Amino acid sequence: MRRSISVVAIAVFIAGVQSANAIDIESLFGHTVRIEGEYPERALKLDDRELHRNAILHFDELVIVDSIPALIGSSSNGGNACDASPFVISFSTGGKPRFDGPIEGCAQIGREVFEDKVVFSTNNIPGKGREQWSWTPAGGLKELGVVAFVPEDQSGWQALRERAFEHPSACDL
């Protein structure tokens, strides 16, 4: 069973500080998480320690995996050649927070959250397949390799006639 908490809905104090130059989560599992600075020099900080720096940084989703809260975010160099790549900050009970990622890739990377892991993957492309990575609280981020392309049943001519699918830009990541 997937349990997820929207970052917007969690009961933390979120403030846009210094004229929107910072995103500040004052208390997230006993830690302060900040994105500060201006484009193209944004910095991700945890308890005032810099973890990562890039032009564009976002917090995307807060999830619970194996009873461990994890904040999933994305990082981009700001150009239009590559999509943003995900990273994970996990908050284990009694331990130090852990930063994994961002994934080294250029393609759009989606995610699927399971009870015991998060699977990140690129789109299923004919002739290329789908690159996949797995994140677990114990093992961190691991590359799973490429899964061969398999056509999806709903993408044939019948689905086109029935309008049973949407344009990829309408998909919810």
XYZ file of C-alpha atoms in Angstrom:
173
model
C 0.000 0.000 0.000
C 1.405 3.346 -1.000
C 1.410 6.080 1.568
C 2.323 9.508 0.369
C 2.083 12.958 1.816
C 1.955 16.019 -0.364
C 4.709 18.444 0.573
C 2.136 21.222 0.425
C -0.152 19.456 2.903
C 2.347 18.514 5.608
C 2.133 20.418 8.843
C 5.375 22.359 8.602
C 6.120 26.019 8.390
C 7.021 26.855 4.810
C 8.140 30.375 4.044
C 9.397 32.141 0.951
C 12.217 34.083 2.552
C 14.269 36.993 1.232
C 11.906 37.976 -1.564
C 11.331 34.422 -2.826
C 15.039 33.606 -3.077
C 14.635 30.699 -0.634
C 12.273 27.842 0.037
C 12.482 26.995 3.711
C 10.962 24.037 5.534
C 11.627 24.983 9.158
C 10.885 21.604 10.678
C 10.810 18.373 8.729
C 11.349 15.377 11.028
C 13.504 17.555 13.291
C 15.594 19.049 10.479
C 15.652 22.267 8.469
C 15.588 21.840 4.680
C 16.239 24.862 2.460
C 16.638 25.715 -1.196
C 18.327 29.084 -1.362
C 20.094 31.378 -3.779
C 19.132 32.655 -7.185
C 19.219 31.088 -10.635
C 21.681 29.690 -11.742
C 23.302 29.157 -8.326
C 20.642 27.477 -6.151
C 21.783 25.412 -3.164
C 20.001 22.595 -1.321
C 20.840 22.748 2.384
C 19.989 20.408 5.228
C 20.575 21.827 8.720
C 22.709 24.593 7.110
C 24.973 22.026 5.383
C 25.035 22.227 1.575
C 24.119 18.903 -0.054
C 23.737 19.853 -3.700
C 23.967 22.856 -6.015
C 22.331 23.417 -9.419
C 20.422 26.044 -11.396
C 16.930 24.683 -10.674
C 15.968 22.699 -7.561
C 12.455 21.577 -6.562
C 10.752 19.578 -3.822
C 8.295 17.237 -5.561
C 6.778 14.776 -3.085
C 7.077 13.477 0.470
C 6.609 9.690 0.702
C 6.851 6.953 3.330
C 8.907 3.905 2.264
C 9.469 1.042 4.734
C 8.231 3.393 7.491
C 10.954 5.920 6.590
C 9.926 9.411 5.410
C 11.638 10.511 2.199
C 11.524 13.844 0.378
C 11.801 13.438 -3.407
C 13.049 16.434 -5.324
C 14.483 17.281 -8.718
C 17.586 19.039 -9.986
C 18.271 20.645 -13.366
C 21.064 22.708 -14.874
C 18.442 25.038 -16.347
C 18.926 24.306 -20.027
C 16.364 22.752 -22.332
C 18.551 19.847 -23.478
C 17.869 17.615 -20.457
C 14.992 17.154 -18.038
C 15.401 17.482 -14.282
C 16.817 14.466 -12.438
C 15.380 13.188 -9.154
C 17.110 13.062 -5.782
C 15.953 11.666 -2.420
C 16.493 12.909 1.133
C 15.472 10.272 3.705
C 14.927 10.800 7.428
C 15.541 7.581 9.382
C 14.511 7.497 13.029
C 17.486 8.142 15.278
C 19.927 8.445 12.369
C 21.274 11.224 10.217
C 19.326 12.226 7.096
C 20.647 10.690 3.883
C 20.963 12.353 0.464
C 20.900 10.111 -2.646
C 21.182 11.310 -6.224
C 20.490 13.070 -8.379
C 20.248 10.350 -11.001
C 22.717 10.829 -13.846
C 20.486 11.046 -16.885
C 19.104 13.349 -19.498
C 15.667 11.888 -20.261
C 12.421 12.562 -18.440
C 12.376 10.343 -15.348
C 9.097 9.359 -13.705
C 8.604 7.526 -10.435
C 6.396 4.870 -8.893
C 6.253 4.566 -5.109
C 5.843 1.125 -3.534
C 5.640 0.089 0.132
C 9.327 -0.912 0.206
C 10.951 1.132 -2.595
C 10.666 3.905 -5.153
C 11.302 2.950 -8.785
C 12.446 5.708 -11.131
C 12.261 5.097 -14.887
C 12.510 6.802 -18.239
C 9.786 6.505 -20.874
C 9.345 3.183 -22.713
C 10.917 3.977 -26.122
C 10.928 1.579 -29.125
C 14.456 0.403 -29.872
C 15.795 1.900 -26.652
C 13.712 0.451 -23.836
C 13.355 1.981 -20.393
C 16.180 2.863 -17.983
C 15.324 2.111 -14.344
C 16.683 2.886 -10.889
C 15.467 1.788 -7.469
C 15.682 3.641 -4.165
C 15.312 1.969 -0.760
C 16.039 3.421 2.687
C 18.629 0.700 3.372
C 20.343 0.546 -0.023
C 19.949 4.051 -1.384
C 19.801 4.643 -5.122
C 20.800 1.742 -7.397
C 20.764 1.435 -11.181
C 18.587 -1.470 -12.368
C 19.664 -1.258 -16.000
C 17.600 -1.111 -19.175
C 14.322 -2.977 -19.579
C 13.604 -3.900 -23.215
C 10.783 -2.064 -24.978
C 7.406 -3.746 -24.659
C 4.416 -2.220 -26.454
C 1.556 -1.332 -24.161
C -1.843 -2.841 -24.967
C -3.628 0.502 -24.855
C -1.386 2.052 -27.519
C -2.667 0.218 -30.628
C -4.991 1.352 -33.428
C -8.070 0.277 -31.471
C -7.086 2.583 -28.601
C -6.692 5.417 -31.106
C -10.195 4.857 -32.466
C -11.620 4.648 -28.941
C -9.553 7.616 -27.717
C -8.451 5.415 -24.822
C -5.157 7.219 -24.179
C -3.918 10.752 -23.674
C -1.089 12.785 -25.098
C 2.096 12.128 -23.051
C 2.126 15.728 -21.832
C -1.193 15.058 -20.068
C 0.248 12.173 -18.025
C 0.610 12.635 -14.283
C 4.124 11.901 -13.057
